Short mmCIF file of C-alpha atoms and ligand atoms in Angstrom, two decimals:
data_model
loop_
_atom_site.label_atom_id
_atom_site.label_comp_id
_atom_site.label_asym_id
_atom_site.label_seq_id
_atom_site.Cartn_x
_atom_site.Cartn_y
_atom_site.Cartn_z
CA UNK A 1 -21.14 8.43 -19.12
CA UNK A 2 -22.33 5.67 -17.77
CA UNK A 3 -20.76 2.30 -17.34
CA UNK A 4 -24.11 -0.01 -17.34
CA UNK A 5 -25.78 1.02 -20.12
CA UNK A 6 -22.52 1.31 -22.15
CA UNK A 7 -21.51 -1.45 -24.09
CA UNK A 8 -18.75 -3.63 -22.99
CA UNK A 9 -16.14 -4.32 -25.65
CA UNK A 10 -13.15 -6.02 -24.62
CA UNK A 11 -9.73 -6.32 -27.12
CA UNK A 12 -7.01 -8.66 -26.17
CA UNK A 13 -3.75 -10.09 -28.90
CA UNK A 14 -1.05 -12.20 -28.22
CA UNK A 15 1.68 -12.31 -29.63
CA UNK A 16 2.70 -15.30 -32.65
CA UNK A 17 4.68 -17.76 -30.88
CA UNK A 18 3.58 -20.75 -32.91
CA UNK A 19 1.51 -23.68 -31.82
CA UNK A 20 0.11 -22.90 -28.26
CA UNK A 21 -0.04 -24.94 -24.94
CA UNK A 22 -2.51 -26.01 -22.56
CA UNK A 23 -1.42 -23.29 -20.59
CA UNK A 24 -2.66 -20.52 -23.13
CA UNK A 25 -5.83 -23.28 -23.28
CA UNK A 26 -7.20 -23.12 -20.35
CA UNK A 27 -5.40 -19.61 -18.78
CA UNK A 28 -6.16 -17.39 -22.00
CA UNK A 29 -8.20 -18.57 -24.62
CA UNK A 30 -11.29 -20.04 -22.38
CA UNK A 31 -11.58 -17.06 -21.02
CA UNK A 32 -11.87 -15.54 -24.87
CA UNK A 33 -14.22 -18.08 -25.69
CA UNK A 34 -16.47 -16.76 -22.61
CA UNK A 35 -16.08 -13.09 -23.28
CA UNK A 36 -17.06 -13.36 -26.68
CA UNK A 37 -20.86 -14.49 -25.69
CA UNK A 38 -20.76 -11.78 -23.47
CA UNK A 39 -19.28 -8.90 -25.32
CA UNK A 40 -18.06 -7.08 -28.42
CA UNK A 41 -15.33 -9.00 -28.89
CA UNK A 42 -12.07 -8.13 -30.71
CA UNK A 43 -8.69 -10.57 -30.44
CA UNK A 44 -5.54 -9.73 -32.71
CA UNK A 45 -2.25 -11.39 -33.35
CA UNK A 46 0.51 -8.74 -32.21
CA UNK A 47 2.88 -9.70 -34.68
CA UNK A 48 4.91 -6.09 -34.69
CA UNK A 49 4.97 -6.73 -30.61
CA UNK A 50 6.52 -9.78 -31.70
CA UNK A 51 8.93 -8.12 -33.96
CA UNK A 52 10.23 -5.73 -31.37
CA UNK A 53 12.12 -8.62 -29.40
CA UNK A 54 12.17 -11.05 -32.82
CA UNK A 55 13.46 -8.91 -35.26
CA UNK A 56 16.05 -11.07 -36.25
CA UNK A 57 13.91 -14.01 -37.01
CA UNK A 58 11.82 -12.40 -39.45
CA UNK A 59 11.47 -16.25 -41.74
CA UNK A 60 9.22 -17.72 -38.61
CA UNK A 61 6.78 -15.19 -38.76
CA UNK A 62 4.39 -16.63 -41.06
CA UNK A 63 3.96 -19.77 -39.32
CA UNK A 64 3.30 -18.88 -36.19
CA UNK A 65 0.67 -16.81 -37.11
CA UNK A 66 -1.60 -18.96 -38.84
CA UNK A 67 -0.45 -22.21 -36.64
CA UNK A 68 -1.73 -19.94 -33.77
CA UNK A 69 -5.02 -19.02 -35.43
CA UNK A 70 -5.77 -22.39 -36.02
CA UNK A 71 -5.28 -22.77 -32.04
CA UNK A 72 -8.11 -20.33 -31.28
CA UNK A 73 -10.19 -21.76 -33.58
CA UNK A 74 -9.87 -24.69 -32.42
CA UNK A 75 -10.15 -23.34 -28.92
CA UNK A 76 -13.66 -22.32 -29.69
CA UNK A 77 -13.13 -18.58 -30.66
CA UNK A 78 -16.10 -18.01 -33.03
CA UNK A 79 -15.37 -15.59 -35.96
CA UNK A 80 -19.08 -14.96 -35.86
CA UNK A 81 -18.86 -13.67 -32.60
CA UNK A 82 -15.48 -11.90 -32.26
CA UNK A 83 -13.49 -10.17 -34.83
CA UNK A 84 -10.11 -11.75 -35.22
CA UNK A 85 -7.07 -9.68 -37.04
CA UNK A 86 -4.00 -9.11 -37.23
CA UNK A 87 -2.17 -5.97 -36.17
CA UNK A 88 0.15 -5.37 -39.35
CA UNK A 89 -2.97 -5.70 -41.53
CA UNK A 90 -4.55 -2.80 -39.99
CA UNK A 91 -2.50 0.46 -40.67
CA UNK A 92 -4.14 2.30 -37.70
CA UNK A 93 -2.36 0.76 -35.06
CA UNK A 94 1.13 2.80 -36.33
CA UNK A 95 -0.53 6.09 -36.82
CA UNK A 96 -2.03 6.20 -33.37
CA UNK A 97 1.04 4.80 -31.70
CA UNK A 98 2.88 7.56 -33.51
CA UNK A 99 0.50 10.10 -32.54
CA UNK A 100 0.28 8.97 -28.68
CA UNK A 101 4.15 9.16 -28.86
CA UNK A 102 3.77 13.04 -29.29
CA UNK A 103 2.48 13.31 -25.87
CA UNK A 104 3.84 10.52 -23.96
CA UNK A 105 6.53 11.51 -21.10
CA UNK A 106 9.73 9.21 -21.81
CA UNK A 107 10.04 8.58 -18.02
CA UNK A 108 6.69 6.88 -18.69
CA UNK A 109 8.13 4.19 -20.58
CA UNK A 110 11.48 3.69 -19.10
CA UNK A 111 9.71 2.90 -15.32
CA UNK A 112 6.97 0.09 -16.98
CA UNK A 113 8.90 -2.95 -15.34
CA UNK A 114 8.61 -5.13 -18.28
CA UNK A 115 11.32 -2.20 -20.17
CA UNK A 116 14.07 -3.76 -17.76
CA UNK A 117 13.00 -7.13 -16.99
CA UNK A 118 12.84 -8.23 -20.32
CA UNK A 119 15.92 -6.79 -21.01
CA UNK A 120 17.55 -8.77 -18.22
CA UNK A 121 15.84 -11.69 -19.20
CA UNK A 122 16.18 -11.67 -22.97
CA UNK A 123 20.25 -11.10 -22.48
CA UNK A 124 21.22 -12.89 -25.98
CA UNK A 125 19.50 -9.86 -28.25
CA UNK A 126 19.90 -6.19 -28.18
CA UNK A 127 17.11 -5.13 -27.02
CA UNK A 128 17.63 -1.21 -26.71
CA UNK A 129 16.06 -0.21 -29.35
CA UNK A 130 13.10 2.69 -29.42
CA UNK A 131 10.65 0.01 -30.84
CA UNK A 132 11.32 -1.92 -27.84
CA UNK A 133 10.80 0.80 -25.61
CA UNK A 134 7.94 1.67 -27.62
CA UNK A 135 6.28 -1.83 -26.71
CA UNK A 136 3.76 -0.78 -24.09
CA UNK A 137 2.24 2.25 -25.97
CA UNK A 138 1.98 -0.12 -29.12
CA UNK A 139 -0.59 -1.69 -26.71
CA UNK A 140 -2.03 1.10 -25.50
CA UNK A 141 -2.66 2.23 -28.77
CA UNK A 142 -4.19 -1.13 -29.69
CA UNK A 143 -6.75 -0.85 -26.99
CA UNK A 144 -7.38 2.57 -27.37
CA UNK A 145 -8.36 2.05 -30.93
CA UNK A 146 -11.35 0.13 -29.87
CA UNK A 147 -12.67 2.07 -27.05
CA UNK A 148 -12.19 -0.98 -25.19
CA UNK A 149 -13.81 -1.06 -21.26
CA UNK A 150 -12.07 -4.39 -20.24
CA UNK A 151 -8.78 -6.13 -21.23
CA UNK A 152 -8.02 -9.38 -20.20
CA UNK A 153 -4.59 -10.27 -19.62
CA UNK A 154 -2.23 -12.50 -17.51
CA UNK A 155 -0.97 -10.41 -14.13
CA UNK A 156 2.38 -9.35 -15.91
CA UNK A 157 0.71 -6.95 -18.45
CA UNK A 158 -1.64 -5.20 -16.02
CA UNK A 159 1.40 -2.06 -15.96
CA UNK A 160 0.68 -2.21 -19.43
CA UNK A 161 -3.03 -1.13 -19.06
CA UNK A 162 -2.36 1.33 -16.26
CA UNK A 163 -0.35 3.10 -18.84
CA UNK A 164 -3.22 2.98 -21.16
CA UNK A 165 -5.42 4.37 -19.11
CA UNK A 166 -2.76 7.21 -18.06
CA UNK A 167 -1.73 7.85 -22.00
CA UNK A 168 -5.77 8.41 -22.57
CA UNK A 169 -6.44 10.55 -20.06
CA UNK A 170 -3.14 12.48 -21.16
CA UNK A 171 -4.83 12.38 -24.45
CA UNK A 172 -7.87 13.73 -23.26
CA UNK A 173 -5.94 16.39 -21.62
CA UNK A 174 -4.00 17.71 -23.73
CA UNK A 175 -6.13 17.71 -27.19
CA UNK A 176 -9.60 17.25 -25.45
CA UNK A 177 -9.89 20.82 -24.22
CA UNK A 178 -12.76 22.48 -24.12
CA UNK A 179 -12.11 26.60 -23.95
CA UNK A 180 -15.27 27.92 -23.06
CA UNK A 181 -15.30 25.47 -19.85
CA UNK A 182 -11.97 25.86 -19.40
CA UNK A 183 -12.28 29.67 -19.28
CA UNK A 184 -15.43 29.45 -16.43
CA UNK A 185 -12.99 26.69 -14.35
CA UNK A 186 -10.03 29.57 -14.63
CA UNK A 187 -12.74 32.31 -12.81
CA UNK A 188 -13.65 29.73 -10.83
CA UNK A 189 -10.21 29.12 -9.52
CA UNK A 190 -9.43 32.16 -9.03
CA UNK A 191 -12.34 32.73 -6.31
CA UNK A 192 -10.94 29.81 -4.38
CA UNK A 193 -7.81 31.64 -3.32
CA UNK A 194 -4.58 31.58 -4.23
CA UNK A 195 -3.44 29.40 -2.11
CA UNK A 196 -5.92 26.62 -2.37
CA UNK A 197 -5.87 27.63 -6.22
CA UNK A 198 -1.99 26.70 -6.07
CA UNK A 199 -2.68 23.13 -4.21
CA UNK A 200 -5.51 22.89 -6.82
CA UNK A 201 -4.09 22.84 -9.96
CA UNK A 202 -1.03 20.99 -8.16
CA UNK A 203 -2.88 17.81 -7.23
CA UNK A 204 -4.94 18.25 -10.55
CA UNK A 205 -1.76 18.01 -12.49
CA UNK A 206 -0.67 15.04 -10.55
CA UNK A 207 -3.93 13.48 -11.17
CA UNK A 208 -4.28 13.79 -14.77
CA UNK A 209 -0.95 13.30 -15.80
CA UNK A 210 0.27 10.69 -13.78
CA UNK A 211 -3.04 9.13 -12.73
CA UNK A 212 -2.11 9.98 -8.63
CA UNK A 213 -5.31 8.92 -6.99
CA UNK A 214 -4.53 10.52 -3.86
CA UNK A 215 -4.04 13.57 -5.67
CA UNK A 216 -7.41 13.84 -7.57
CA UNK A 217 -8.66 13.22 -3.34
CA UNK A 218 -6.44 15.80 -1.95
CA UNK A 219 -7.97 18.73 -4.50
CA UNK A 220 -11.46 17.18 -4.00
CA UNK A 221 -10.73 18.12 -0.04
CA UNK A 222 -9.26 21.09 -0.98
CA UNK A 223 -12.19 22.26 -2.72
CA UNK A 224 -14.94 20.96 0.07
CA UNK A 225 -12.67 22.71 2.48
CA UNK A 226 -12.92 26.61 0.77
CA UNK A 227 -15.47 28.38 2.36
CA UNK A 228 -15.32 31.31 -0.50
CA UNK A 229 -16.80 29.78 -3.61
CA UNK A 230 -20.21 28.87 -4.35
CA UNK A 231 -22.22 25.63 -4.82
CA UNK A 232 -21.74 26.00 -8.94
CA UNK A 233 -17.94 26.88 -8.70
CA UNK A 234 -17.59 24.09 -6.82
CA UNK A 235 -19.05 21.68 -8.81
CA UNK A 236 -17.21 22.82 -12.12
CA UNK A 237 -13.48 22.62 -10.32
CA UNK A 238 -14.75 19.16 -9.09
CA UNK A 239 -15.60 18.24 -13.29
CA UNK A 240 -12.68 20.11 -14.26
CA UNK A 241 -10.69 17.55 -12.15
CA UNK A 242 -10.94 14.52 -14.77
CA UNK A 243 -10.17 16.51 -17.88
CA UNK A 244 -12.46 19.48 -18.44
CA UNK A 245 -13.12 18.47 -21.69
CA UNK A 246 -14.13 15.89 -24.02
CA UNK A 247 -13.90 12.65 -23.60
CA UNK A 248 -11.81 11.46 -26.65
CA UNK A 249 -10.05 8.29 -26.38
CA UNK A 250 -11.75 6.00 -23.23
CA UNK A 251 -9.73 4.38 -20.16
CA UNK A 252 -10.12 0.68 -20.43
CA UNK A 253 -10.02 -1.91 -17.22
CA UNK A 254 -7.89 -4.87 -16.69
CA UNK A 255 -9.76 -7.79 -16.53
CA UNK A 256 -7.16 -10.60 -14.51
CA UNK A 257 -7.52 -13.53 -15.68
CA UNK A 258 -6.87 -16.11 -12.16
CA UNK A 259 -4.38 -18.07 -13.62
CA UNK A 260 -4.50 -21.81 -12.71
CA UNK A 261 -1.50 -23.46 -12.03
CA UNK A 262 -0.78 -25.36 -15.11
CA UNK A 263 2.49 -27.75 -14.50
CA UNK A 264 4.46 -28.72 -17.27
CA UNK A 265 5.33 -32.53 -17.67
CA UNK A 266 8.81 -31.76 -16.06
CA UNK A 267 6.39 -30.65 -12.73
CA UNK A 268 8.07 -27.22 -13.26
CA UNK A 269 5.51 -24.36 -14.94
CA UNK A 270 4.53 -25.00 -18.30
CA UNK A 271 6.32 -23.25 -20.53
CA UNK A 272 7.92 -23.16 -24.23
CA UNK A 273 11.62 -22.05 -23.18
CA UNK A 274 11.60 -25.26 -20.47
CA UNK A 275 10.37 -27.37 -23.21
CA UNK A 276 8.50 -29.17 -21.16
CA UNK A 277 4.48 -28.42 -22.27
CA UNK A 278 1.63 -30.15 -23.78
CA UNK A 279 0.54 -28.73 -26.79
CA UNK A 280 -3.28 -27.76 -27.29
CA UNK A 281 -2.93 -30.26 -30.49
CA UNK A 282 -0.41 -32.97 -29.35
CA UNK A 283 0.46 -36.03 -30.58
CA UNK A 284 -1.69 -38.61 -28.31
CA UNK A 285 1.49 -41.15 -28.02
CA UNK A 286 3.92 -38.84 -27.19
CA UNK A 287 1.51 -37.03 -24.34
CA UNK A 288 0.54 -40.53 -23.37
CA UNK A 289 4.01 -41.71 -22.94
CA UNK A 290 4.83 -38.28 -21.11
CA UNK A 291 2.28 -38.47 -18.91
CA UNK A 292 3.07 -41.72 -17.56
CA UNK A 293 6.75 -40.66 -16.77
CA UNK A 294 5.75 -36.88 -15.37
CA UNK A 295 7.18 -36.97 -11.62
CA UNK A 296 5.08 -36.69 -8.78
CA UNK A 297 4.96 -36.39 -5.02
CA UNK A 298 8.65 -38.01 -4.50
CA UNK A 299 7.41 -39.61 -1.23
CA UNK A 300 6.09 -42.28 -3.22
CA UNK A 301 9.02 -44.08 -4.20
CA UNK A 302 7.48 -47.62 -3.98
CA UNK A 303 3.60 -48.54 -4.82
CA UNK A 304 3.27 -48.94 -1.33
CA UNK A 305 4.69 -45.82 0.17
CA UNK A 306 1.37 -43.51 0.60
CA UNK A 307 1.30 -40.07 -0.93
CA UNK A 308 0.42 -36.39 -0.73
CA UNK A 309 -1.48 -35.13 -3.70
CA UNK A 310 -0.77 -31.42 -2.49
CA UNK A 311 2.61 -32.21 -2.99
CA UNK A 312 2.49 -33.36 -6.65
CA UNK A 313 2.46 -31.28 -9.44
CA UNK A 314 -0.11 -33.98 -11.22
CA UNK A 315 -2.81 -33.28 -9.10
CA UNK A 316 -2.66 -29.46 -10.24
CA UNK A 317 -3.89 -31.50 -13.55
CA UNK A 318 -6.40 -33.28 -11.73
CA UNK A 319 -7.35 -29.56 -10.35
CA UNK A 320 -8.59 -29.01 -14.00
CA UNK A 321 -9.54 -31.68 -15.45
CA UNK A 322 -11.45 -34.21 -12.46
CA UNK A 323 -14.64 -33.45 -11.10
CA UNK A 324 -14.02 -32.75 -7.33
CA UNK A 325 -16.28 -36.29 -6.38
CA UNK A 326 -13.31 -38.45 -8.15
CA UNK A 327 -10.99 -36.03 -7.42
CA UNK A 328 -11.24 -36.77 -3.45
CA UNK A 329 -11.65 -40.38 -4.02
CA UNK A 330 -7.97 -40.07 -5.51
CA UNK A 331 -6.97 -38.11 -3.08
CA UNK A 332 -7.55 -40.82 -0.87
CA UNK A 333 -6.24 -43.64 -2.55
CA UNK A 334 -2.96 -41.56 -2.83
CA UNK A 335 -2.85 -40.46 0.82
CA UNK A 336 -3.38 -44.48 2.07
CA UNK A 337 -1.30 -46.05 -0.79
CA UNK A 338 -4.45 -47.73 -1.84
CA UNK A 339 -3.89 -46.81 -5.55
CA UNK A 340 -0.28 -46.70 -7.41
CA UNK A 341 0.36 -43.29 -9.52
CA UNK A 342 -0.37 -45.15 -12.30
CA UNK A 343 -3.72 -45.69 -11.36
CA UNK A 344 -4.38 -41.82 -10.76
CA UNK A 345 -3.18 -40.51 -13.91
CA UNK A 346 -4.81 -42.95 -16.12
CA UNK A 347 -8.31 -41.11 -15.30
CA UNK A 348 -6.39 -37.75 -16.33
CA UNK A 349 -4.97 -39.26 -19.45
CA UNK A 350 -8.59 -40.05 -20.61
CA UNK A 351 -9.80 -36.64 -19.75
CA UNK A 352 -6.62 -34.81 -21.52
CA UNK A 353 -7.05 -37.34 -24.73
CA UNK A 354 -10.42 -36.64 -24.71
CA UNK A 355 -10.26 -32.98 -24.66
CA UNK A 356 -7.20 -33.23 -27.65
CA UNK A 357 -9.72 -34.88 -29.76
CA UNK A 358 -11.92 -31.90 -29.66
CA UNK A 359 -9.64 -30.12 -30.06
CA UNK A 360 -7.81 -31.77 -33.42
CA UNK A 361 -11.71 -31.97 -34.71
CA UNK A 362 -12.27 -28.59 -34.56
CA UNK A 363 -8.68 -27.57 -36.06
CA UNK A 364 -9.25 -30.42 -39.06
CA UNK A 365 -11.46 -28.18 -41.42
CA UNK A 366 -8.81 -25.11 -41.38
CA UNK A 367 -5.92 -28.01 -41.43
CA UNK A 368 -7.05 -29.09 -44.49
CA UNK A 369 -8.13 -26.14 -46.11
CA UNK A 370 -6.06 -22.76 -45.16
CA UNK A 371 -7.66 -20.77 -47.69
CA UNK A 372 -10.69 -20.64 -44.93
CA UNK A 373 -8.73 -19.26 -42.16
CA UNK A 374 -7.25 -16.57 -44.56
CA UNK A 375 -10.86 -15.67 -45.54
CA UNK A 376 -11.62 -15.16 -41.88
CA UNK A 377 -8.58 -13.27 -41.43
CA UNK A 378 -9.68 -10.69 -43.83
CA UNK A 379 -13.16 -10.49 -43.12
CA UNK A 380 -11.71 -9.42 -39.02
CA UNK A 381 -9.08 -7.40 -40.88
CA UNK A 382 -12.16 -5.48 -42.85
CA UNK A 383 -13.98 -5.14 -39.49
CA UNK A 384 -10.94 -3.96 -37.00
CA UNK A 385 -10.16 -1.53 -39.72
CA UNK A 386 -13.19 -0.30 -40.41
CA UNK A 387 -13.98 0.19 -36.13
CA UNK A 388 -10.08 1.82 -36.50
CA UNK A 389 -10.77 4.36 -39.05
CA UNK A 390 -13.80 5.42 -36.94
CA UNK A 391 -11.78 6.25 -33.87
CA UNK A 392 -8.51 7.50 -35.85
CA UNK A 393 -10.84 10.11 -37.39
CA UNK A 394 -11.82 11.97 -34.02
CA UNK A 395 -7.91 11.63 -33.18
CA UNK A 396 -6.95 12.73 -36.39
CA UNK A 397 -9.76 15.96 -36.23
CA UNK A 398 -8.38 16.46 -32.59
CA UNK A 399 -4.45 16.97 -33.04
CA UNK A 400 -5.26 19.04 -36.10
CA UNK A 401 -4.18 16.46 -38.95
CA UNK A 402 -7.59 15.95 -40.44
CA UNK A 403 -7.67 18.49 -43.29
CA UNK A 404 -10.58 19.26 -44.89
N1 LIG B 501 1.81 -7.62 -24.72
C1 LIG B 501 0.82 -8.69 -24.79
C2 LIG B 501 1.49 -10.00 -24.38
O1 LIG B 501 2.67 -10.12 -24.47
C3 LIG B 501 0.25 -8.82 -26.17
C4 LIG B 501 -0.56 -7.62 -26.55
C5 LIG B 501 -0.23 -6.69 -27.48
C6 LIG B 501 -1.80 -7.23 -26.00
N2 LIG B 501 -1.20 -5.73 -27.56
C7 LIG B 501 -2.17 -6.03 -26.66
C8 LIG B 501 -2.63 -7.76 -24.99
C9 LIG B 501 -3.35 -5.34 -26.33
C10 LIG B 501 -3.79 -7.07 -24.68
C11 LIG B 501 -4.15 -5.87 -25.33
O2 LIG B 501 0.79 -10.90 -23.99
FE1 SF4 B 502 0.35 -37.72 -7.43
FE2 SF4 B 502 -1.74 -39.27 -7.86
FE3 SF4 B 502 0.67 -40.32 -7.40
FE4 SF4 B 502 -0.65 -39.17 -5.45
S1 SF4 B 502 -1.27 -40.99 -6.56
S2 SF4 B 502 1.49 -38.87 -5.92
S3 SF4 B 502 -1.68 -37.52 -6.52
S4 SF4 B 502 0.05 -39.09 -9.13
#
């Protein structure tokens, strides 16, 4: 297959945590808006992700899903363009998880480092459950679904691909078998030695069921280095190596998203728990009023004690939002005490209110009438489960639960 004249089609969901920061703004949901010119695009709320560590809040659920929907929207994500859905609505998601579970080594999920830091970090619920455990192949099956080539996430979910790409090859593996290829690989193997057959199928194990790179290498060499085989054998132990068989469910990428440091208004990272962010729809006083007071480089005491904008977490604002010309004219006003802090943030007050009031505009229409929002909902819903259906039937044909 190949990758340029495929299609892209990228799938990304976050999870409902209510009304979203600038933070999810400009480190998530630009990036969306981008892809979705680009590229098949499919975004979901993950509300049962949600439910694995929320379970016991079950009454907010509701809220923050449609509060967050209006944030894309208002963000610029284009229900034209993309398909937008949520996971509950569309059935699918369960039955593949539950089918990838049939094949998916435990040990696999207990080393993905989220399993353990969450659990450290989220100390105040009970988090070992199996649905918890479960979280990261819920996500594989959710890209899986949609063939997806690229995924964009923050840094701390890229194990969370890997392991999608290693459960679909696994997949492929195990129920993607072709015998009659299969049968000429065997007679192939068996010319190479026993020996070199044995480090073979070793490193071709290691390879396809743990994804170990160096292993799919070290059987490449080991075939190059066998002087008994011919040109053909060689060739068919070098396809065998990446499945010998169909191609079933497809290994998606990781696209990282470079996150820019977004301070919160404390000057610590913007974040919910520190309760310190501003919110993609905020209320202009209170951001106004916030902004003034958010600390900055602590050299500057007094109006006349000069500054260093590298060491103030309002210039990562300025970063953003001020075009690098009046950017370095602040810079220097700061560094020779020629302009007060006041001064520099009032330009990035005027850029942030100006970017709220796009913001609010293009949230007002689904504000004031919800029923529009639902109707997109289940137009994306229609869509994702239609796309669903198409893959779950070549699964569903594949582990033998398609009856006819
Ligand atoms: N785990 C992701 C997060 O916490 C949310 C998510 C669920 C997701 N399924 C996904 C992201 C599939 C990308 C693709 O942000
Ligand atoms: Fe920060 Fe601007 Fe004040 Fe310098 S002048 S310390 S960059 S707010």
């Amino acid at each position: 297959m190949s990758f340029d004249t495929e299609p892209r089609r990228i799938l990304s969901g976050m999870r409902p945590t209510g009304r979203l920061h600038l933070g999810h703004y400009h480190g998530v949901l630009k990036n969306w808006v981008r892809l979705q010119e680009e590229a098949k695009c499919f975004y979901f709320v993950a509300d049962w992700h949600a439910l694995t560590t929320h379970y016991e809040e079950p009454g907010e659920m509701d809220a923050h899903v449609w509060d967050m929907l209006v944030d894309w929207l208002a963000a610029g994500i284009d229900p034209e363009q993309a398909t937008l859905f949520i996971q509950s609505r569309v059935p699918q998601h369960a039955e593949l998880h539950l089918l990838l579970s049939m094949i998916t080594p435990l040990g696999w999920l207990l080393r993905v480092p989220s399993f353990k830091d969450q659990q450290q970090q989220l100390k105040d619920r009970d988090l070992a459950t199996y649905g918890f455990l479960g979280y990261p192949l819920l996500q594989s099956a959710d890209i899986l679904m949609y063939r997806a080539t690229g995924v964009p996430v923050g840094e701390d979910q890229v194990p969370h691909v890997e392991l999608t790409r290693e459960i679909g090859r696994r997949f492929n593996h195990v129920f993607g078998r072709d015998s009659a290829f299969e049968e000429k690989a065997q007679e192939a193997l068996s010319r190479l030695g026993k020996k070199s057959a044995k480090a073979y199928s070793k490193a071709r194990n290691e390879w396809l069921q743990d994804g170990n790179a160096a292993a799919r290498e070290s059987a490449l060499a080991t075939i190059a280095g066998s002087a008994n085989i011919s040109a053909e054998d060689r060739e068919r132990l070098s396809g065998f190596l990446d499945g010998g068989g169909r191609e079933i469910l497809s290994e998606p990428e990781a696209l990282l998203t470079p996150a820019a440091k977004m301070p919160g208004l404390d000057g610590q990272k913007m974040s919910k728990s520190y309760n310190n962010t501003i919110q993609m729809r905020d209320e202009p006083e209170r951001l106004s009023t916030r902004l003034m007071s958010m600390p900055t480089d602590p050299a500057r005491q007094r109006r006349n004690d000069p500054g260093d904008p590298d060491k103030c977490p309002v210039w990562d604002l300025h970063k953003i939002y001020t075009p690098a010309a009046k950017r370095d004219e602040l810079a220097a006003g700061c560094r020779s005490a020629d302009i007060g802090c006041v001064d520099c943030k009032k330009p990035l007050l005027d850029s942030l209110l100006e970017e709220q009031a796009l913001l609010h505009q293009r949230a007002e229409p689904f504000e004031q009438n919800p029923a529009r929002i639902r109707e997109i909902i289940e137009t994306g819903c229609a869509r994702a489960r239609e796309a669903a259906e198409e893959t779950l039937e070549e699964v569903r044909a594949a582990v033998g639960t398609l009856y006819t």
